[in-house]
Backbone as a printed PyTorch tensor [residue, N CA C, xyz], in Angstrom:
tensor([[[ 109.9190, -102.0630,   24.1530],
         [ 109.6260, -101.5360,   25.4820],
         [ 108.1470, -101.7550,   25.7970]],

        [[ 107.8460, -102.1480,   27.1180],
         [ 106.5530, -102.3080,   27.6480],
         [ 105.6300, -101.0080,   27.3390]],

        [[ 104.6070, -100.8820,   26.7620],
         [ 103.5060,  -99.4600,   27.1970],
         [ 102.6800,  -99.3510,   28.5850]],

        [[ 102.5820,  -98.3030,   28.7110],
         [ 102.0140,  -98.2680,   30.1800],
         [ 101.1060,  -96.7170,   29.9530]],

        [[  99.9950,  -96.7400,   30.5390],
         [  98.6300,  -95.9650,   30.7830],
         [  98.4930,  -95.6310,   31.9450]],

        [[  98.3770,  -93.4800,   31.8670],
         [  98.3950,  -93.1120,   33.1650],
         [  96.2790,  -92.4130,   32.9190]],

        [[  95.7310,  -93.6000,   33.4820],
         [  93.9360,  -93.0930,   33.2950],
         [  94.3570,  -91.7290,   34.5850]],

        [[  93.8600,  -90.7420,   34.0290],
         [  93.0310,  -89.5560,   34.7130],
         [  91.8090,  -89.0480,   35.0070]],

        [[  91.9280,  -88.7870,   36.2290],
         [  90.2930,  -87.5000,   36.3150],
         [  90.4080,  -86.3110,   36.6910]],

        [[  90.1250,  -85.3300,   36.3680],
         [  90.4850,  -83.8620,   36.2350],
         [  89.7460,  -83.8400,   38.0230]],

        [[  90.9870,  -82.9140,   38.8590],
         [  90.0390,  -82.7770,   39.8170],
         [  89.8820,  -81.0610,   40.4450]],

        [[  90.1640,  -80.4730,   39.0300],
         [  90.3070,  -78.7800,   39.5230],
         [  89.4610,  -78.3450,   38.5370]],

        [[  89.3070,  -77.2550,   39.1790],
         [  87.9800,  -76.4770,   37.7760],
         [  88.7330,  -76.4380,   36.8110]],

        [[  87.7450,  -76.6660,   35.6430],
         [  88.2050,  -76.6050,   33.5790],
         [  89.2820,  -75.3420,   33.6070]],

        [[  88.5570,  -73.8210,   33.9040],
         [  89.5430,  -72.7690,   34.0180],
         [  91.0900,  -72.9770,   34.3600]],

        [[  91.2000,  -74.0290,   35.6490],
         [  92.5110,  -73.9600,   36.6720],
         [  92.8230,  -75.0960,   35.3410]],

        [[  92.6040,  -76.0870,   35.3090],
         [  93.1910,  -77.5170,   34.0920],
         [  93.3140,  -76.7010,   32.9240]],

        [[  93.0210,  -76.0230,   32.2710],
         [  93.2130,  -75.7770,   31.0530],
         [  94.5630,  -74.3390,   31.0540]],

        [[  94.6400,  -74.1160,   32.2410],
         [  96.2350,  -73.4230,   31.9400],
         [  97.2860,  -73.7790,   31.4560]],

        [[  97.2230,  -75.6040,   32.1720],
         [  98.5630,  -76.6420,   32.1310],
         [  98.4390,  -77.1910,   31.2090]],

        [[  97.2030,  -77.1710,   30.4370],
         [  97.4700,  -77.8050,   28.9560],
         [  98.2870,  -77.8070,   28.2150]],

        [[  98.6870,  -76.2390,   27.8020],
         [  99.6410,  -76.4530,   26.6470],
         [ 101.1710,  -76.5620,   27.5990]],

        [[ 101.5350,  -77.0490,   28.5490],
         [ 102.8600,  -77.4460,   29.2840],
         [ 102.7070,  -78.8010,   29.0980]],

        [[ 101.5610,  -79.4640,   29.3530],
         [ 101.1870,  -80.9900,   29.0440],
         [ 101.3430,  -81.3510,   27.9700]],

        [[ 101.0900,  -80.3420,   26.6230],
         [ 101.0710,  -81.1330,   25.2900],
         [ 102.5430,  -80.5170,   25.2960]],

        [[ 103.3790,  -79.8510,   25.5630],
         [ 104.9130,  -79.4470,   25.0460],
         [ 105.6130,  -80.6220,   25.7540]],

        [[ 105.3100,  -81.4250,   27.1700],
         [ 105.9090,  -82.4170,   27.7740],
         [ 105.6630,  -83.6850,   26.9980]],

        [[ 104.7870,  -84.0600,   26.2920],
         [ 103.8860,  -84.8610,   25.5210],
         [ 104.7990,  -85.0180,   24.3080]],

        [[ 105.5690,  -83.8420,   23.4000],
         [ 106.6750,  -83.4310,   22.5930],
         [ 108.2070,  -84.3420,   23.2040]],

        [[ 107.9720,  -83.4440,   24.0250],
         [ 109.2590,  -83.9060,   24.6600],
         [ 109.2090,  -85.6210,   24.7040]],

        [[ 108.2060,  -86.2420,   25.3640],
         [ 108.2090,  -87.4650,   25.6060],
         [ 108.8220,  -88.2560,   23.7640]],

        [[ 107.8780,  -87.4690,   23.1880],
         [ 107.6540,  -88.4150,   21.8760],
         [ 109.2180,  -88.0810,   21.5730]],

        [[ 109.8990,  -87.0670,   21.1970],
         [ 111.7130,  -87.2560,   20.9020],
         [ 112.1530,  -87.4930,   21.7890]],

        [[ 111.9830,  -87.9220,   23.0170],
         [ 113.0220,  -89.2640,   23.7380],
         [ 112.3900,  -90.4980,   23.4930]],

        [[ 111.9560,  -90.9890,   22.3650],
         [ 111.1710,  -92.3490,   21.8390],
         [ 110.2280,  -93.1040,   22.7600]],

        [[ 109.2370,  -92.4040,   23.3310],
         [ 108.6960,  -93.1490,   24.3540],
         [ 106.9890,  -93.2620,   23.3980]],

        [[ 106.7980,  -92.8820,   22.4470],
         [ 105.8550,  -93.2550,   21.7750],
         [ 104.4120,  -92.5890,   22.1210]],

        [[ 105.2260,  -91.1450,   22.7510],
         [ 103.8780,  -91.0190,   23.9370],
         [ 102.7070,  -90.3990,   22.7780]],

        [[ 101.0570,  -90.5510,   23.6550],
         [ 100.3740,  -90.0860,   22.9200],
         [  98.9760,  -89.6510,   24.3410]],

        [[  98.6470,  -88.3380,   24.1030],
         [  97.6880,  -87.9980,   25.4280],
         [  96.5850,  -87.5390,   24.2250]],

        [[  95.1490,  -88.1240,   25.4860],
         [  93.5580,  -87.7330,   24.7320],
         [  92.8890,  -87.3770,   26.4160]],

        [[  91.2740,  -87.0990,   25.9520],
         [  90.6500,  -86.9800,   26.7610],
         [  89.6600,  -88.2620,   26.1600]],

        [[  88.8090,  -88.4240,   27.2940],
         [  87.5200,  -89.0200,   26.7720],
         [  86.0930,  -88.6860,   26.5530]],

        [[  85.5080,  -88.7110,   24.8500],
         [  84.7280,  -87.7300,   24.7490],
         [  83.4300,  -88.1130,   25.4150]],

        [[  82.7220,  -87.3390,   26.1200],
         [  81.2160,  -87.5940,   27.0350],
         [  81.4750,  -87.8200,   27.9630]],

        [[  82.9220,  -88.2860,   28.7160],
         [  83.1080,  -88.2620,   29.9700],
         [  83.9420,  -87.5200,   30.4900]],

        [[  84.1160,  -87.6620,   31.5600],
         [  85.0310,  -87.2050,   32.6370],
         [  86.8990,  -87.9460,   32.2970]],

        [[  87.9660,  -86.9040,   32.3560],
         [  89.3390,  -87.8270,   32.6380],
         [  89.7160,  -88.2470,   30.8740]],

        [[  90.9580,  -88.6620,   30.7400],
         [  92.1780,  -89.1960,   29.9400],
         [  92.5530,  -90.2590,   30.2630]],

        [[  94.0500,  -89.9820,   28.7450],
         [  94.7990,  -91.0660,   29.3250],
         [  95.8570,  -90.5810,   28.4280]],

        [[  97.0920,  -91.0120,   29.0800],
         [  98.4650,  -90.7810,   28.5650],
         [  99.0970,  -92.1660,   28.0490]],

        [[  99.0390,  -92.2190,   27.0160],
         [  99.8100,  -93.7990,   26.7510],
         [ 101.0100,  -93.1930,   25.9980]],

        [[ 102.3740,  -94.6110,   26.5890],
         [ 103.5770,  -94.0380,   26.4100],
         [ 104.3530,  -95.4060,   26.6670]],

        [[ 105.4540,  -95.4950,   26.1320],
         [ 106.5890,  -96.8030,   26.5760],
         [ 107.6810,  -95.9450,   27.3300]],

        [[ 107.8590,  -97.5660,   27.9970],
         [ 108.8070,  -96.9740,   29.0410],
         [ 109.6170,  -98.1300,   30.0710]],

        [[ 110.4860,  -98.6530,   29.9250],
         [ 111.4250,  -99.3630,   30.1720],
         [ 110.9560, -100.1180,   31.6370]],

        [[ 110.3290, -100.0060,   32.5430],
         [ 109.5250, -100.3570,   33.6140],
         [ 108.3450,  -99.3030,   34.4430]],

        [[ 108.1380,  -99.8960,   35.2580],
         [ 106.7860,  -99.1790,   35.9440],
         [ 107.4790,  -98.4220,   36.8640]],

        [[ 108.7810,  -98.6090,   37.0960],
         [ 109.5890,  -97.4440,   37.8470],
         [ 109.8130,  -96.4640,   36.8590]],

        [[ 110.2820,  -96.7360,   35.9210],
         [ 110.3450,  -95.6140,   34.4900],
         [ 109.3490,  -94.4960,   34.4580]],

        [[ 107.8200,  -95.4800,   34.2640],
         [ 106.7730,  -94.6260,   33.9420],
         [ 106.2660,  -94.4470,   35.3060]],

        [[ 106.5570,  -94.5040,   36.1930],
         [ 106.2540,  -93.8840,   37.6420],
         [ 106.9560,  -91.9950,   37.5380]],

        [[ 108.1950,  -92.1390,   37.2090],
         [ 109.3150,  -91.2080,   37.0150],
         [ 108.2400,  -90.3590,   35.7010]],

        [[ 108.2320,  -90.9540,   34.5650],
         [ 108.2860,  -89.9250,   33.5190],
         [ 106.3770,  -89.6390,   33.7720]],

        [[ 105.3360,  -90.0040,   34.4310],
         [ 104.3150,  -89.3990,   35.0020],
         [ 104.2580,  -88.5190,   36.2200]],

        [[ 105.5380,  -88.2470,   36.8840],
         [ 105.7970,  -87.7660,   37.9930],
         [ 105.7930,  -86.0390,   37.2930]],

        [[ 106.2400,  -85.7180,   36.3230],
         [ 107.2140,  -85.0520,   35.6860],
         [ 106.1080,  -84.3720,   35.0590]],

        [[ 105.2040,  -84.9650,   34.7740],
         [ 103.6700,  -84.2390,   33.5200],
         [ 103.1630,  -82.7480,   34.3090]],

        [[ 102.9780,  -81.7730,   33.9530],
         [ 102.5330,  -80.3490,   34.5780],
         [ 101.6440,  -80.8020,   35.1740]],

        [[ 100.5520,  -81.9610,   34.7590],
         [  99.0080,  -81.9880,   35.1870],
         [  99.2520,  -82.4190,   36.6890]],

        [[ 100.0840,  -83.4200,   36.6560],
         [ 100.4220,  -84.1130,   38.0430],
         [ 100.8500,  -82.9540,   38.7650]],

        [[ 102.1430,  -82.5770,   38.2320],
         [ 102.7810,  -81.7630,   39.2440],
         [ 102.3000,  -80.4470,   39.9150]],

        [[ 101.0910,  -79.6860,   38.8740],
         [ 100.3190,  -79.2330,   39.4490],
         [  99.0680,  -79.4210,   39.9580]],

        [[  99.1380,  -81.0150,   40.3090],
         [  97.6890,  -81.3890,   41.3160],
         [  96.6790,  -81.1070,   40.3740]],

        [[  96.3970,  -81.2280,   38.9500],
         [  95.5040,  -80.7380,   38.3610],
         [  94.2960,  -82.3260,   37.9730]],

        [[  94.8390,  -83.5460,   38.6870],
         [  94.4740,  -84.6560,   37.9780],
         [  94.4860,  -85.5990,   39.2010]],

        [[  93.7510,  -87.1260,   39.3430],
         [  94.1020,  -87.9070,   40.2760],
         [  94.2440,  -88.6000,   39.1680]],

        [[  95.1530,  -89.8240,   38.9730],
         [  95.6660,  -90.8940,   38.2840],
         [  95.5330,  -92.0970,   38.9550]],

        [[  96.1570,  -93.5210,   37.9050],
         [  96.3740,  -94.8290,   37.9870],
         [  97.6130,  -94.7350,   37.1690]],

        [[  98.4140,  -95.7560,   37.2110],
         [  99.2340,  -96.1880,   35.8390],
         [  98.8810,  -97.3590,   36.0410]],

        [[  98.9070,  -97.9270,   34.8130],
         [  99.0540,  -99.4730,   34.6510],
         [  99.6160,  -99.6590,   33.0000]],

        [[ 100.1660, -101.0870,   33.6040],
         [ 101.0170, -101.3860,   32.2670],
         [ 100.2760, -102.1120,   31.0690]],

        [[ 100.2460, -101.9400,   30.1130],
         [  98.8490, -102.3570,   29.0660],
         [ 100.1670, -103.8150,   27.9670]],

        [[  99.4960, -104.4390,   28.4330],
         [  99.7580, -105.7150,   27.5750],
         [  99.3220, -106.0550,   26.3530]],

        [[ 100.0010, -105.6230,   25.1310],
         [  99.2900, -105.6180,   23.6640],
         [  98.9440, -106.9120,   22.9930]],

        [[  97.6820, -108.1410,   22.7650],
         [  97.1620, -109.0770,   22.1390],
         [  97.9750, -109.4030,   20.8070]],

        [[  97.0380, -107.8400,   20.2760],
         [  97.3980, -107.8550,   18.9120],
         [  97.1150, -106.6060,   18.1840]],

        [[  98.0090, -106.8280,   16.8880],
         [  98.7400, -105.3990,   15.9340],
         [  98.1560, -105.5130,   15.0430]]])
């Protein structure tokens, strides 16, 4: 399956984002036992994440980023894009 990267930037105060965290890392669970390989970080010294995950097309991972608490509670502005692997 293709991987695909949803980059974030937090756009609500730390207080309001850090409620949906632990719904984000239990969805993050969920992702990984329906085999989607998922794996979420932040980036350290900056601003924003990223959710990397497989997923059968960019309609797929349109759907299974739709679904993340962070999104659904407006806690984030995003991109997805599909990441093309070189090499293992």
């Amino acid at each position: 399956m293709p991987w695909f990267a949803k980059i974030e930037k937090g756009i609500v105060e730390k207080t309001i984002f850090d409620q949906y965290v632990p719904a984000h890392k239990t969805y993050v669970q969920e992702l990984i036992a329906k085999g989607h390989k998922a794996k979420s970080g932040y980036w350290k010294n900056h601003q924003g994440g990223m959710l990397l995950f497989e997923a059968k097309s960019m309609a797929e991972a349109q759907k299974i980023v739709a679904e993340d608490p962070l999104i659904k509670n407006n806690c984030v502005s995003y991109e997805i894009y599909q990441w093309c692997i070189v090499a293992e």
